[in-house]
Every structure is written in structure tokens, then in C-alpha cells.
Short mmCIF file of C-alpha atoms in Angstrom, two decimals:
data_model
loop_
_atom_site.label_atom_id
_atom_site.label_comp_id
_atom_site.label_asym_id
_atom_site.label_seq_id
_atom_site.Cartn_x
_atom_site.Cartn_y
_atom_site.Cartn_z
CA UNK V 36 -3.38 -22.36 -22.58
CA UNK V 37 -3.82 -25.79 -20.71
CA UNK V 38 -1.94 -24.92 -17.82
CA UNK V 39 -3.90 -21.64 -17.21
CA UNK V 40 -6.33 -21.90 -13.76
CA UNK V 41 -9.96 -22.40 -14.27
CA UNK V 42 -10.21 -19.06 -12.56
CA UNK V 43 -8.23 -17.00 -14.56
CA UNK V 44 -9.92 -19.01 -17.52
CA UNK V 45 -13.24 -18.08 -16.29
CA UNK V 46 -12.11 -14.66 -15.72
CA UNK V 47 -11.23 -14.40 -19.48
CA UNK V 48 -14.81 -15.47 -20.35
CA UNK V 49 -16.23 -12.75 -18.05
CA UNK V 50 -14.15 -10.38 -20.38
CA UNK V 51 -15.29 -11.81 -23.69
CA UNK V 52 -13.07 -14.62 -24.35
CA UNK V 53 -14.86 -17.58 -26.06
CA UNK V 54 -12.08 -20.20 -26.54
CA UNK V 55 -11.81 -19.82 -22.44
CA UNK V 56 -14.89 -20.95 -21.93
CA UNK V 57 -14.61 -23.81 -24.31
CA UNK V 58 -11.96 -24.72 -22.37
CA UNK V 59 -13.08 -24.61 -19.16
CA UNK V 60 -16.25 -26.12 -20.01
CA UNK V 61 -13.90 -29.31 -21.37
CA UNK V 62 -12.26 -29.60 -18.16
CA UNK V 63 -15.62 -29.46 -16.57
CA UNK V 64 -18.20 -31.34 -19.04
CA UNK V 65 -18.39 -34.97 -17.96
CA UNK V 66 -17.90 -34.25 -14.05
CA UNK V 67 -20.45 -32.05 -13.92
CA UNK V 68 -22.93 -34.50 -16.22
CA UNK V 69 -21.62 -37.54 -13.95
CA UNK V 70 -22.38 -35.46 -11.18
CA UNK V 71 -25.84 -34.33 -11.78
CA UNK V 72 -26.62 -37.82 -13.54
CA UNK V 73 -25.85 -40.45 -10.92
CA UNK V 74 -28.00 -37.45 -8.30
CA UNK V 75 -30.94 -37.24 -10.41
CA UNK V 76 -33.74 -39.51 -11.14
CA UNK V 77 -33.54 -39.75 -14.75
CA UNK V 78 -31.11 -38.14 -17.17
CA UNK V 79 -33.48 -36.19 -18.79
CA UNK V 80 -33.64 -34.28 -15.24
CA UNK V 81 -29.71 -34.29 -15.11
CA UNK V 82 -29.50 -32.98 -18.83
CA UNK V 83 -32.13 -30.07 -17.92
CA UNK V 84 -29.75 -29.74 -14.87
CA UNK V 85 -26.61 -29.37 -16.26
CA UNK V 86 -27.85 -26.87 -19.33
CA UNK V 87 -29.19 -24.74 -16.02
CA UNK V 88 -26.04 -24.64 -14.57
CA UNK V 89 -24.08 -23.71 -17.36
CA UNK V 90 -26.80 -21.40 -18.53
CA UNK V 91 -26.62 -19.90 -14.89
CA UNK V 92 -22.18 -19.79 -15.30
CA UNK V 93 -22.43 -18.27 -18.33
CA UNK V 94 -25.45 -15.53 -17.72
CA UNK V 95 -24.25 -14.62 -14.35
CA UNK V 96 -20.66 -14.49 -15.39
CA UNK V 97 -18.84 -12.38 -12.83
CA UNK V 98 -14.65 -12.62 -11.77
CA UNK V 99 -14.52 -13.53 -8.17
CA UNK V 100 -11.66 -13.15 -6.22
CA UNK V 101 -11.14 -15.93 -4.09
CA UNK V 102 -12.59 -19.21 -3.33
CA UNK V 103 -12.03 -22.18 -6.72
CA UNK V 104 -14.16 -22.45 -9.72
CA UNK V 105 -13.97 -25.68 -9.13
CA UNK V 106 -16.36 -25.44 -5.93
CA UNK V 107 -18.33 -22.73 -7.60
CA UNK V 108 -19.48 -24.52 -10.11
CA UNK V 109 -20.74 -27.78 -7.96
CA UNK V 110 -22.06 -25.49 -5.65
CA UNK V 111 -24.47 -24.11 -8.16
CA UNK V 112 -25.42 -27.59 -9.73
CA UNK V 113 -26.00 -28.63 -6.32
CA UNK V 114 -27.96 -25.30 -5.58
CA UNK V 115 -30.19 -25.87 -8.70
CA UNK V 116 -30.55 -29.70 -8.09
CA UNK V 117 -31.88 -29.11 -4.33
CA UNK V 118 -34.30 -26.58 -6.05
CA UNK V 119 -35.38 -28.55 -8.43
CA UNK V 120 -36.18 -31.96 -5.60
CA UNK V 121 -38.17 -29.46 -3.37
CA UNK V 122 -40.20 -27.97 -6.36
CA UNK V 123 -41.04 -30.86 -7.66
CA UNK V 124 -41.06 -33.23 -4.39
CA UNK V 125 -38.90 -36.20 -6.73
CA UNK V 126 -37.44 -38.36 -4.49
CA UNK V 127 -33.80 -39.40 -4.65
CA UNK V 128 -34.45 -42.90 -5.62
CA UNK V 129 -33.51 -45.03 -8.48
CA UNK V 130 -36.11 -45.53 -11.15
CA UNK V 131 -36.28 -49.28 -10.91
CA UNK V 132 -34.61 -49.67 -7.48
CA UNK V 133 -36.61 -49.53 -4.38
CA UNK V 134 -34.40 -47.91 -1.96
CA UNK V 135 -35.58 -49.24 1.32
CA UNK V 136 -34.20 -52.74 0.04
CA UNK V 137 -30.75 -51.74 -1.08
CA UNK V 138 -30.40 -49.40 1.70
CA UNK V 139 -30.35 -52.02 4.11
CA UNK V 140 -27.04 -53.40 4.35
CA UNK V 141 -28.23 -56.83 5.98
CA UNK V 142 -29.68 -58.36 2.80
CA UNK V 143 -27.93 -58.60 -0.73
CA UNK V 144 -28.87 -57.13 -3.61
CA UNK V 145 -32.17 -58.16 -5.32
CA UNK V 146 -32.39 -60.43 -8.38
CA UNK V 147 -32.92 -57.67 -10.64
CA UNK V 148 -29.03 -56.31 -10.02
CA UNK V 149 -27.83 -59.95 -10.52
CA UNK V 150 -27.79 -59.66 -14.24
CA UNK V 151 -26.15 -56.38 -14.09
CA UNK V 152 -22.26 -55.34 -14.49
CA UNK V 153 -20.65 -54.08 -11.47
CA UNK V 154 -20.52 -50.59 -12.94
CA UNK V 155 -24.08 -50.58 -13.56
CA UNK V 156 -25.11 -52.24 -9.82
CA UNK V 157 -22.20 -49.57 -8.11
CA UNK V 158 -24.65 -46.98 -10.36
CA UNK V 159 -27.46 -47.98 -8.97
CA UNK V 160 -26.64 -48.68 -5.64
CA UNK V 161 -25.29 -45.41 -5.74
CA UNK V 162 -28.47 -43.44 -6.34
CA UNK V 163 -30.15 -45.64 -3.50
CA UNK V 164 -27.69 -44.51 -1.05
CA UNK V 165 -28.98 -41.62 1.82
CA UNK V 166 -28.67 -39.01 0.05
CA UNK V 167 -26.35 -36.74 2.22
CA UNK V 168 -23.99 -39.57 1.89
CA UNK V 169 -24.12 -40.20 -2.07
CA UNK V 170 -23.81 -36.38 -2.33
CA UNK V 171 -20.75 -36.76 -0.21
CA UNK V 172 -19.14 -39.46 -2.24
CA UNK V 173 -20.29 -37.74 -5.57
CA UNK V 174 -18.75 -34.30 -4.54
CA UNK V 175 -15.57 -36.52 -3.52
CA UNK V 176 -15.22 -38.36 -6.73
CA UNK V 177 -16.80 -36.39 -9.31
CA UNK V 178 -15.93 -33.00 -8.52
CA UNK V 179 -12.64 -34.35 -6.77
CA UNK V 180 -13.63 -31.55 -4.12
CA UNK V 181 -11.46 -32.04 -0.58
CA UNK V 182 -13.17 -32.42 2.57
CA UNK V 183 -13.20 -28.92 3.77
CA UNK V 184 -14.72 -27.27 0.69
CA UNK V 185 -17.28 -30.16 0.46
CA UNK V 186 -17.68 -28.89 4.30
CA UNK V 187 -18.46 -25.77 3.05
CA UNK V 188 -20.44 -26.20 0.45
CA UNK V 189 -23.12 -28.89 2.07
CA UNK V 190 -22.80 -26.17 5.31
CA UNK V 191 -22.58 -28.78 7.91
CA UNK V 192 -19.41 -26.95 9.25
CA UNK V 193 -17.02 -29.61 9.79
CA UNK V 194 -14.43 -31.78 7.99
CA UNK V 195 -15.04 -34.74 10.33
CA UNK V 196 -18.71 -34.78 9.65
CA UNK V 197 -17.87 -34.93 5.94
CA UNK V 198 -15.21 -37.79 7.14
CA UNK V 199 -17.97 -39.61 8.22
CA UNK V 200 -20.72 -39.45 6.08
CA UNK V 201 -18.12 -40.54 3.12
CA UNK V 202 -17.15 -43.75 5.41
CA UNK V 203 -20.46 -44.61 5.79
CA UNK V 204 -21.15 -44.44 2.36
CA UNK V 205 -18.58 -46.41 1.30
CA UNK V 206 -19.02 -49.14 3.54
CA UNK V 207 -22.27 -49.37 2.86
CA UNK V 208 -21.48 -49.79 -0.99
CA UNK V 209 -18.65 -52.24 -0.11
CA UNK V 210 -21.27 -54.45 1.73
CA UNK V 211 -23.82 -53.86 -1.49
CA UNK V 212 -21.27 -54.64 -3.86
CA UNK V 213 -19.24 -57.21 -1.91
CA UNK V 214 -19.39 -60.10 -5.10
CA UNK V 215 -17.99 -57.44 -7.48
CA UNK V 216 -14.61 -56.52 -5.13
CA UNK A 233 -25.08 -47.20 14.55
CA UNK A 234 -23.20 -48.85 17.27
CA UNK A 235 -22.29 -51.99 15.18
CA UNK A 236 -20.39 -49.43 12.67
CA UNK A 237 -18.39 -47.96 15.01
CA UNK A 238 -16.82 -51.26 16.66
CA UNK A 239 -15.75 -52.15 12.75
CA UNK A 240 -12.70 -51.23 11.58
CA UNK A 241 -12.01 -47.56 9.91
CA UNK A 242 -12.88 -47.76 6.15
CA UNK A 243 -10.25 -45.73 4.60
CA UNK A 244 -11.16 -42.83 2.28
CA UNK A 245 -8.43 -43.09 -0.44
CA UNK A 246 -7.55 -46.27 -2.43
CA UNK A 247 -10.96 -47.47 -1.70
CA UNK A 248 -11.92 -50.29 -4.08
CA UNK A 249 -14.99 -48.90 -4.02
CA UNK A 250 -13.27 -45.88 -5.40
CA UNK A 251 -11.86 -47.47 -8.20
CA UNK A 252 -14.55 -49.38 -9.02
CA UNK A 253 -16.35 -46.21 -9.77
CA UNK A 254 -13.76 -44.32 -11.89
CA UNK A 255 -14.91 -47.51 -14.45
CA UNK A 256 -18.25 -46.24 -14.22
CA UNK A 257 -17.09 -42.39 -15.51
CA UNK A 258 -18.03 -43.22 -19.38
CA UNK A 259 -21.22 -40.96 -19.84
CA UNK A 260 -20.98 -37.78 -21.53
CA UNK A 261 -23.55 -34.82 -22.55
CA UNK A 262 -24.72 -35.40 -25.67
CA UNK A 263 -23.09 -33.28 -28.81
CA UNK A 264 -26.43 -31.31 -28.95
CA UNK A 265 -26.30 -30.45 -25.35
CA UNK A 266 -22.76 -29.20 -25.91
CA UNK A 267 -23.54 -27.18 -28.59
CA UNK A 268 -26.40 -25.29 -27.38
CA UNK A 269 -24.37 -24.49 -24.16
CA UNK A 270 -21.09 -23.37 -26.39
CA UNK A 271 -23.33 -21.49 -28.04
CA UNK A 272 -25.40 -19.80 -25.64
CA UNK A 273 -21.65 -18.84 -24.11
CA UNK A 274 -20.33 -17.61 -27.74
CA UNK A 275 -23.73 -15.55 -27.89
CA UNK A 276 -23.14 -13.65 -24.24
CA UNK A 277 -19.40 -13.37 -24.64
CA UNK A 278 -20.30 -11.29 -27.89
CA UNK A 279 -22.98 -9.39 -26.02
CA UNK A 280 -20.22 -8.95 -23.12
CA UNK A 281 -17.88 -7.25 -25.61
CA UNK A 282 -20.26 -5.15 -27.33
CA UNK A 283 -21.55 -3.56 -23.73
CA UNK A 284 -17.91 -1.77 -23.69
CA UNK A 285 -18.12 -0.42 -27.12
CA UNK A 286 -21.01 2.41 -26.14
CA UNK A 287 -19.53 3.72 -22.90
CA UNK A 288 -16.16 3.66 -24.41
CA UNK A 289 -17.30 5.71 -27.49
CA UNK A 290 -19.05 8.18 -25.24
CA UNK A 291 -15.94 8.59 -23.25
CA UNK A 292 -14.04 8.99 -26.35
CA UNK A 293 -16.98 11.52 -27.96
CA UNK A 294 -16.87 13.56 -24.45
CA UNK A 295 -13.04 13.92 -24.48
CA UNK A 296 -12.44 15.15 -27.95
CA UNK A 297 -15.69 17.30 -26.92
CA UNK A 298 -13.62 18.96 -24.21
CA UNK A 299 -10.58 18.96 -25.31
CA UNK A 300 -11.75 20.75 -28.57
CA UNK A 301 -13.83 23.33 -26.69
CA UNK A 302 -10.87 23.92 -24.22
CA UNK A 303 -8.33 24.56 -28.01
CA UNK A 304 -11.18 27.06 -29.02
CA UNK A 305 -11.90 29.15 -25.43
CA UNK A 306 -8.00 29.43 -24.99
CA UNK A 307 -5.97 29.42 -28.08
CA UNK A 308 -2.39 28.47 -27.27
CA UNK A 309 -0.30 31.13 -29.49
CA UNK A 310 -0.99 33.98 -31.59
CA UNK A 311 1.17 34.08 -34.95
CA UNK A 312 4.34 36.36 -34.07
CA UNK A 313 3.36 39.19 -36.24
CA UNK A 314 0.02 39.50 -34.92
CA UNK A 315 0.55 42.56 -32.61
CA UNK A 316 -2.69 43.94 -33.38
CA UNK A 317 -4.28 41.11 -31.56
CA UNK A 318 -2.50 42.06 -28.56
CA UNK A 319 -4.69 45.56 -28.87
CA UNK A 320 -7.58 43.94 -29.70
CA UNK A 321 -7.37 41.65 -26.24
CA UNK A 322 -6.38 44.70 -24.62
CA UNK A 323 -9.22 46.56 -25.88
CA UNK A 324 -10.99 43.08 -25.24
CA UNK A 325 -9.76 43.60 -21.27
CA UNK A 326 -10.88 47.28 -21.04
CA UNK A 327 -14.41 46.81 -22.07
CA UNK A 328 -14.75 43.41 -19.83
CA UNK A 329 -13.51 46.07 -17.04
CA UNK A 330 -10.48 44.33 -16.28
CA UNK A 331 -9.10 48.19 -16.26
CA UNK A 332 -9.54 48.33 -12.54
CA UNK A 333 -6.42 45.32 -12.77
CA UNK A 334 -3.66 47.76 -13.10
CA UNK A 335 -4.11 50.18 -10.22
CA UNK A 336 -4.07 47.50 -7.52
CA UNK A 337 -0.47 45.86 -7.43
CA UNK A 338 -0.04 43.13 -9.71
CA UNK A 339 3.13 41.18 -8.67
CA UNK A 340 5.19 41.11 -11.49
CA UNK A 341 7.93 39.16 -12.49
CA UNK A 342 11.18 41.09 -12.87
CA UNK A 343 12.21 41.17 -16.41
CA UNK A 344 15.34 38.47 -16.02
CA UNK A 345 18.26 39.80 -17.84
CA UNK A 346 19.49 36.23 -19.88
CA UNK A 347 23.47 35.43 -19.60
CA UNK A 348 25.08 36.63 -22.82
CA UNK A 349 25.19 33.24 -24.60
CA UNK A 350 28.15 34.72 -26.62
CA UNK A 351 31.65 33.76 -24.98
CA UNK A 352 34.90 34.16 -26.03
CA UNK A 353 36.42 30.95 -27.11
CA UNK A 354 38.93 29.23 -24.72
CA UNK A 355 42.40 30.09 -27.06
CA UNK A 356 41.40 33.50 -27.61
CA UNK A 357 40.99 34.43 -24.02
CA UNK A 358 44.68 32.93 -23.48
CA UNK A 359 45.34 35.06 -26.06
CA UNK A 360 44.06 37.77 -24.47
CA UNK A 361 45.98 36.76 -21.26
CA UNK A 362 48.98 36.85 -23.50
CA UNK A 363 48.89 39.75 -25.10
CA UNK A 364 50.69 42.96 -23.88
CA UNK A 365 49.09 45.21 -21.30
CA UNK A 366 47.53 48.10 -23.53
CA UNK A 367 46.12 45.51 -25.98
CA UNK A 368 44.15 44.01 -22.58
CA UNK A 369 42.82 47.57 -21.59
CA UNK A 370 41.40 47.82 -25.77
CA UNK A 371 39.91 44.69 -25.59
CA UNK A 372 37.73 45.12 -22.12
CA UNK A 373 35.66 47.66 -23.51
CA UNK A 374 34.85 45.97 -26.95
CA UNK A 375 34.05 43.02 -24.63
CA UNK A 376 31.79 45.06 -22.69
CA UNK A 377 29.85 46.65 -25.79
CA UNK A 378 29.45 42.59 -26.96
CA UNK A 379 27.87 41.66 -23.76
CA UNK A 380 26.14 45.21 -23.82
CA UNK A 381 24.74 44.28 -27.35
CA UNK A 382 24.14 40.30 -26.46
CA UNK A 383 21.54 41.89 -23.49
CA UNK A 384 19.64 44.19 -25.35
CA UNK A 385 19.40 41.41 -28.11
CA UNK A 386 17.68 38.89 -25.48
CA UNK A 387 15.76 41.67 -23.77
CA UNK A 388 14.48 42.13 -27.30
CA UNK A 389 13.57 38.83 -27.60
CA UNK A 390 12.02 38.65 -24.45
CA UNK A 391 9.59 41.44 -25.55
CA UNK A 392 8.61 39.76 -28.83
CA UNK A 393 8.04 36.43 -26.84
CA UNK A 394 5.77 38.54 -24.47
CA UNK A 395 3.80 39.74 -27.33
CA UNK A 396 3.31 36.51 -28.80
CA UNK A 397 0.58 35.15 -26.16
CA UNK A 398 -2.64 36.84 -25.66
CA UNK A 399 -2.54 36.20 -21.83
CA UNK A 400 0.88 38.69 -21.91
CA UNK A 401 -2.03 41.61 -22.69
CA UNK A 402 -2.74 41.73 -19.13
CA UNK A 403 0.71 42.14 -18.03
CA UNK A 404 1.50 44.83 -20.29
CA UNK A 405 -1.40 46.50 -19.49
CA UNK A 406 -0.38 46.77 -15.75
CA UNK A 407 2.70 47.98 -16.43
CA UNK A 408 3.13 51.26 -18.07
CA UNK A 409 6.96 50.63 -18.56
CA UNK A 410 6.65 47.32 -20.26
CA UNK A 411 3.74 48.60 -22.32
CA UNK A 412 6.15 51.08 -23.84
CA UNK A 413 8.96 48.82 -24.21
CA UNK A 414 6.87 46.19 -26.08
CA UNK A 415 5.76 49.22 -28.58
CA UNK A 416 9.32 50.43 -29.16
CA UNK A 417 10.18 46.97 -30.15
CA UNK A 418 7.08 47.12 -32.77
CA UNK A 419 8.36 50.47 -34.39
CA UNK A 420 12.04 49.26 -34.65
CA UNK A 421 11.18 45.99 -35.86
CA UNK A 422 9.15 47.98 -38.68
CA UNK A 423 5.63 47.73 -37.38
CA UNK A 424 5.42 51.85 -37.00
CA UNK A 425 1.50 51.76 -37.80
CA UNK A 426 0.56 49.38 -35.26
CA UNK A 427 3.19 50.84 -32.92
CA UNK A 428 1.81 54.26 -33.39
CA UNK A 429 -2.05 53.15 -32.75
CA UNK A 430 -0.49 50.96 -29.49
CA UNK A 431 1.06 54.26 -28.23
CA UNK A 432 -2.41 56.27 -28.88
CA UNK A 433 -3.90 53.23 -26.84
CA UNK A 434 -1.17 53.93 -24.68
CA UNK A 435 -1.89 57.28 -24.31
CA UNK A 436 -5.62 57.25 -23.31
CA UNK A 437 -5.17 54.90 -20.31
CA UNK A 438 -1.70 56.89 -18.87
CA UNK A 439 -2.20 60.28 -20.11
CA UNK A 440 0.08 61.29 -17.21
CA UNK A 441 2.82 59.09 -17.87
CA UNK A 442 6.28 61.02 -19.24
CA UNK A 443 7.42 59.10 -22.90
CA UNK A 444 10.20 58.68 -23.58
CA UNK A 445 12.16 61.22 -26.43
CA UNK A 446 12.00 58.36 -29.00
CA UNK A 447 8.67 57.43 -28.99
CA UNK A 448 7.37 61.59 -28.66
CA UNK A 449 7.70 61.71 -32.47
CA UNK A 450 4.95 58.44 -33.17
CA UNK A 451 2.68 60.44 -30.85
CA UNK A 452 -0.48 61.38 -33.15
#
């Protein structure tokens, strides 16, 4: 059963098959929940999130013939979380963090990251990042996506704009995180 | 902008970045979260099953509907003794006005004459092949008269078989010849009552049409 696709998995579900769905929501669980919690504000916003999407998988179950379920589910969290920023006007900003300061690569990070782990400062420097380039590195890592679907799915077209957003992204966080590496 | 460009090309794999993140992956849902989504799937994969239960039960209801209307409008067989039913759906034809059938030309099959099934076996034809010349001309009559028999017994047959369906009535009632064949098979096989109320039947729709000797006596 483990080596079975997430499509043909997901096509099971659409037919009635529980234990297919259990299984493709393992394979999916913390990815998605890393994914919508290092996007969203709080993770009471990424829990809501990622019930919606897997409310919306599992309501609007339907076989589809091409394209990976992979990219269809990210596509709907990221769908959902969009929705969810314009209704409510949140900004993509760290609780604590204000991003204007960690954005700018000249300057360190502030005292308050100091005490902090590296995994926690990468986290939060993370969430401070421009947006179109966290989503980037998110889609990259989390939903280990490759560049042309994550082309797709953001619409901007091209691979080498979703090259370049990624590079930024990370050299940005190299600079931010340059007493952790 | 400018300043990034003139630095060197961060790579996008093996990034210590990268790695420094996968150290970050420990979060999880919670084990309520997981169970209300599990099941919230468990409660529409039952609702997915049961929504092919009704139209397969109506397809199943409308078949054995169909196919049980279609066994009672056309009944396959009649029982083989049931010659009267054959007058009944010829009576059945008649009244429906299917009488106008017969005059115009009905194409029908030519009554096939079946090989004798009966065949000498292989050693006594040798035999025959052996034996002296006036023995041969004795036996090629008596094989004749077999083969003679063997015919009439299939033609026989064949006439029974015909009687058997009620779809036959049609035929027989188009052809005068047949009609009176099928009835001469009744009265030999015994059925002289029925044959002799087939033959009245007869009689009505070809008043004109010559019987033979062997039937004139059933005439009523």
C-alpha cells in the first residue's frame, strides 16, 4: 500500500476508500501544517487553514487525470491562505518581529532573536521575508514542489523567475542568519 | 538590486540554509485536529458509498422490471403437447386480423429435408462390398426404405418442433400445405380430437383447398 501514488490513493478515497485517505493524509500532514504555519500569522490561523483545506480535499473529492496531488493540494492551501490575507487584510508579518528591521539585510538581527535557537530565528526570519519569496522557499522545502510546478502554481509563468525569487530568499536568510551557519 | 547581482550565484540545493531548516520541521497538527479531519473523511467516504446504492438498486429494480415483462408478453415455449394453444393463437391471429397475412406471399423457408443420421457402420459396408452380386442388388432397396423411413422420421420431428412455439401459428397459417401436415402429425401421434377441430379450423379458412384421402375421414 506504501508504494501506491498519492493519485491513485486519492482516487481510492473519491471511490469510498477510508484507509486511502488516512494514508495520504500521513504522507501529507506535517508539510501541509509546516506549510501553512511558518505562512500564517499565528497557528491558530494555520490550524483553521489546514482543517479548510482538508475539509475542501475531502468535500470536493473528485479523480483528476493529470497534473500531481502533490501540487493540488498546496495549490488549494495556498488558494485558501491568499483568501483568507485579503478578507481579513492580516499582514504577513511575524507576531513579535517587525519586518521592516529584519528585512533589511544591512543590519543584524535585533536583540530579541539573540536569545533564540537558530531554528527558532531561521522561523522567524522566515515569516519576515517578502512574501513572494518565503512562499517560494516554503513551496520548495515544504511541499518539495520543483520549479516549474511552483511556476505554475504562483502563475508568474516562468522557471527562472521562480529561480530567482528562491536565490534571493536564501541569501537574504544566509545574511540574517550568518552567526548560526 | 544591482549589488545582488555582482555577488556570486547562491546555489539552490545543498544550501545550508536548506538544511538548517529541515531541523526546524518538528511541528505537527495536534491529535484533535487529526481526528476531526479523519473523521470528517470517514463520514463523506461513507456518504460517497451509499450515493451508489440507490441508482444501482433502481437499475437493478428496472431490469428485472423488463426483463420480467418481456418473459410474460412473449413466452419462450409452449409445453409439447399443447397443440390446442397453437389454435387458440391462431384463432388469436384471425380475430387481431392478421388473416389478410396469408394471401400476400409470405417467404417461407423450404422445409429442409435433415441427412439420415442413420449410417451403415464402416465393416458392414465392406461387407456389403464383399458380398456376391445378387446379395448387393437385395440390400440397395432395404437401404433405400431405411433412409426413406430415417426422412419421414425427421420431417416428423420437424413438424412437432414447429408446433411447439406459438410464433410457428403464423407460418402454418400461411401455408395451407404445412397446416395439414402439422394436423396429420396430431392424429397419428394420437391427438385425433384436437386434430379433427384443427382440420374444421382448417376447413373454414380454405374451404377450396383439395384434402388429402387420409385426412377426408376426420372431416366433421
Amino acid at each position: 500500500m506504501n508504494e501506491i501514488s498519492d493519485e491513485e490513493l486519492y482516487r481510492r478515497y473519491c471511490r469510498g476508500d477510508t484507509q486511502a485517505f488516512e494514508l495520504v493524509y500521513e504522507r501529507y500532514r506535517q508539510s501541509l501544517y509546516l506549510f501553512l504555519l511558518r505562512s500564517c500569522n499565528t497557528r491558530a490561523d494555520a490550524e483553521e487553514l489546514y482543517q479548510e483545506v482538508w475539509s475542501r480535499i475531502i468535500t470536493t473529492a473528485k479523480p483528476f487525470k493529470q497534473g500531481s496531488f502533490k501540487a493540488y493540494i498546496f495549490q488549494i492551501a495556498r488558494n485558501l491562505k491568499i483568501n483568507r490575507f485579503r478578507r481579513e487584510h492580516l499582514r504577513i508579518v511575524a507576531d513579535e518581529v517587525d519586518m521592516t528591521t529584519v528585512q533589511d539585510p544591512g543590519k543584524t538581527p535585533d536583540g530579541l532573536l539573540h536569545d533564540l535557537d537558530c531554528s527558532e530565528m531561521l522561523k522567524r526570519h522566515l515569516v519576515s521575508l517578502p512574501h513572494e519569496q518565503s512562499e517560494v522557499f516554503l513551496l520548495k522545502e515544504e511541499a518539495g514542489l520543483t520549479l516549474e510546478q511552483i511556476a505554475t502554481m504562483i502563475s508568474v509563468g516562468s522557471r527562472e523567475t521562480v529561480k530567482s525569487r528562491l536565490r534571493y530568499a536564501l541569501r537574504q536568510l544566509r545574511k540574517l542568519m550568518e552567526e548560526c551557519l | 538590486m544591482s549589488d545582488q547581482r555582482k555577488q556570486p550565484e547562491t546555489p539552490l540545493d545543498d544550501h545550508p540554509i536548506q538544511a538548517l531548516y529541515q531541523t526546524t520541521r518538528q511541528e505537527l497538527p495536534s491529535a484533535e485536529l487529526d481526528r476531526q479531519i479523519l473523521a470528517l473523511a470517514s463520514r463523506e467516504a461513507s456518504r460517497r458509498r451509499r450515493r451508489w446504492l440507490f441508482p444501482l438498486s433502481s437499475a437493478a429494480v428496472i431490469l428485472l422490471g423488463v426483463t420480467l415483462t418481456l418473459q410474460l408478453v412473449a413466452p419462450p415455449e409452449l409445453a409439447p403437447e399443447s397443440e390446442e394453444l397453437l389454435l387458440e393463437a391462431q384463432d388469436s391471429n384471425q380475430r387481431a386480423g392478421t388473416s389478410e397475412i396469408p394471401h400476400k406471399s409470405i417467404s417461407m423457408p423450404a422445409p429442409t429435408v435433415a441427412k439420415p443420421s442413420m449410417e451403415f457402420p464402416q465393416d458392414s459396408s465392406a461387407k456389403i462390398r464383399q458380398a456376391p452380386a445378387g446379395f448387393a442388388r437385395d440390400a440397395e432397396p432395404q437401404n433405400r426404405q431405411i433412409q426413406q423411413t430415417d426422412r419421414q422420421e425427421v420431417r416428423r420431428k420437424e413438424l412437432l418442433q414447429l408446433g411447439r412455439h406459438k410464433k410457428d401459428a403464423r407460418k402454418i397459417d400461411s401455408d395451407p400445405q404445412l397446416w395439414l401436415e402439422v394436423i396429420g402429425q396430431q392424429i397419428e401421434s394420437g391427438r385425433v380430437e384436437a386434430g379433427q377441430r384443427a382440420l374444421a379450423e382448417f376447413r373454414k379458412r380454405y374451404p377450396d383447398y383439395p384434402l388429402p384421402e387420409h385426412l377426408l375421414q376426420y372431416v366433421e
